[in-house]
Amino acid sequence: MKKSEIQDGLCVVFCPHTTAGITINENADPAVQHDLLLGLSKVFPDRPEFRHMEGNSAAHLKSSCMGASTTVIIENGQLVLEHGRAFISVNLTDPLAAFLCKGNGIIFRDCFLF
């Protein structure tokens, strides 16, 4: 989605993936992302008694906890975020696939903006 196509105001960002989560959190220290994923893994560890045949039950639990959407403010085609914060989408099956969307541009990969 190009900046010129984005309307100013409140927008909902929704990620339809059942093993991904969305949050807005601190971005000044990259350790926050690491700690977020570490904490989720400790709360929702992979367990041998899970029955889901794809083997990613822990990712589904993490996704349910984080949520699939968040509301953001768009002004002049940019995200309005407090200093040091970023929009973070996390693929919980592959945490290395986490990506950021900072206030200086809009990049929503695999997400929908309403």
Coordinates of C-alpha atoms in Angstrom, one line a residue:
M1 CA 0.0 0.0 0.0
K2 CA 1.4 3.4 -1.0
K3 CA 1.4 6.4 1.4
S4 CA -0.8 8.3 -1.1
E5 CA -3.5 5.6 -0.8
I6 CA -3.7 5.9 3.0
Q7 CA -6.4 8.1 4.5
D8 CA -5.6 10.1 7.7
G9 CA -7.5 9.0 10.8
L10 CA -7.9 5.9 12.8
C11 CA -7.1 2.7 11.0
V12 CA -7.3 -1.0 12.0
V13 CA -4.3 -3.1 11.0
F14 CA -5.4 -6.8 10.8
C15 CA -3.2 -9.8 10.1
P16 CA -5.2 -12.9 9.0
H17 CA -2.5 -15.4 9.9
T18 CA -3.5 -17.7 12.8
T19 CA 0.1 -18.0 14.0
A20 CA 1.0 -14.2 13.9
G21 CA 0.5 -11.4 16.3
I22 CA 0.4 -7.6 16.2
T23 CA 1.6 -5.1 18.8
I24 CA 2.9 -1.6 19.3
N25 CA 5.8 -1.5 21.6
E26 CA 9.2 0.0 22.3
N27 CA 11.7 0.1 19.5
A28 CA 14.5 2.1 21.1
D29 CA 16.1 -1.0 22.5
P30 CA 16.1 -4.1 20.1
A31 CA 16.3 -6.3 23.2
V32 CA 12.6 -5.6 23.8
Q33 CA 11.6 -7.7 20.7
H34 CA 13.9 -10.5 21.9
D35 CA 12.4 -10.4 25.4
L36 CA 8.8 -10.3 24.1
L37 CA 9.4 -13.5 22.1
L38 CA 11.3 -15.1 25.0
G39 CA 8.5 -14.3 27.4
L40 CA 5.9 -15.7 25.1
S41 CA 7.9 -18.8 24.6
K42 CA 8.2 -19.3 28.4
V43 CA 4.5 -18.8 28.9
F44 CA 3.5 -20.9 25.9
P45 CA 6.2 -23.5 25.4
D46 CA 5.9 -26.3 22.8
R47 CA 4.5 -29.3 24.7
P48 CA 4.6 -32.9 23.6
E49 CA 1.0 -33.4 24.7
F50 CA -0.3 -30.9 22.1
R51 CA -2.4 -32.7 19.4
H52 CA -2.5 -30.2 16.5
M53 CA -1.1 -32.2 13.6
E54 CA 0.9 -29.2 12.2
G55 CA 3.0 -29.1 15.3
N56 CA 2.6 -25.3 15.9
S57 CA 0.1 -25.2 18.8
A58 CA 2.4 -23.0 20.8
A59 CA 2.3 -20.4 18.0
H60 CA -1.5 -20.5 17.9
L61 CA -1.6 -19.9 21.7
K62 CA 0.9 -17.0 21.4
S63 CA -1.1 -15.5 18.5
S64 CA -4.3 -15.7 20.5
C65 CA -2.6 -13.9 23.4
M66 CA -1.2 -11.1 21.3
G67 CA -4.2 -10.6 19.1
A68 CA -4.6 -10.3 15.3
S69 CA -5.3 -6.5 15.1
T70 CA -4.5 -3.1 16.5
T71 CA -5.7 0.4 15.9
V72 CA -3.2 3.0 14.6
I73 CA -3.5 6.7 13.9
I74 CA -2.4 7.9 10.5
E75 CA -1.6 11.6 10.0
N76 CA -0.1 13.0 6.7
G77 CA 0.3 9.5 5.4
Q78 CA 2.4 8.4 8.4
L79 CA 1.9 6.4 11.6
V80 CA 1.6 8.5 14.7
L81 CA 3.6 6.8 17.4
E82 CA 5.2 7.9 20.6
H83 CA 9.0 8.4 20.3
G84 CA 10.8 5.1 20.5
R85 CA 7.8 3.0 19.6
A86 CA 7.1 0.9 16.5
F87 CA 4.4 -1.3 15.1
I88 CA 5.6 -4.9 15.3
S89 CA 4.1 -7.9 13.5
V90 CA 5.5 -11.2 14.6
N91 CA 5.2 -14.5 12.7
L92 CA 5.1 -16.8 15.8
T93 CA 6.0 -19.9 13.9
D94 CA 9.2 -18.2 12.7
P95 CA 10.0 -15.4 15.2
L96 CA 12.9 -14.2 13.0
A97 CA 10.2 -13.1 10.5
A98 CA 9.2 -10.2 12.9
F99 CA 9.2 -6.8 11.1
L100 CA 8.7 -3.2 12.2
C101 CA 6.8 -0.4 10.7
K102 CA 8.1 2.9 12.0
G103 CA 6.4 6.3 11.7
N104 CA 8.4 7.4 8.8
G105 CA 6.7 5.1 6.3
I106 CA 4.1 2.5 6.0
I107 CA 4.9 -1.1 5.2
F108 CA 2.3 -3.7 6.1
R109 CA 3.4 -7.0 4.7
D110 CA 0.7 -9.7 5.0
C111 CA -1.5 -7.4 6.9
F112 CA -4.6 -5.4 5.9
L113 CA -5.3 -1.8 6.7
F114 CA -9.0 -0.7 7.2

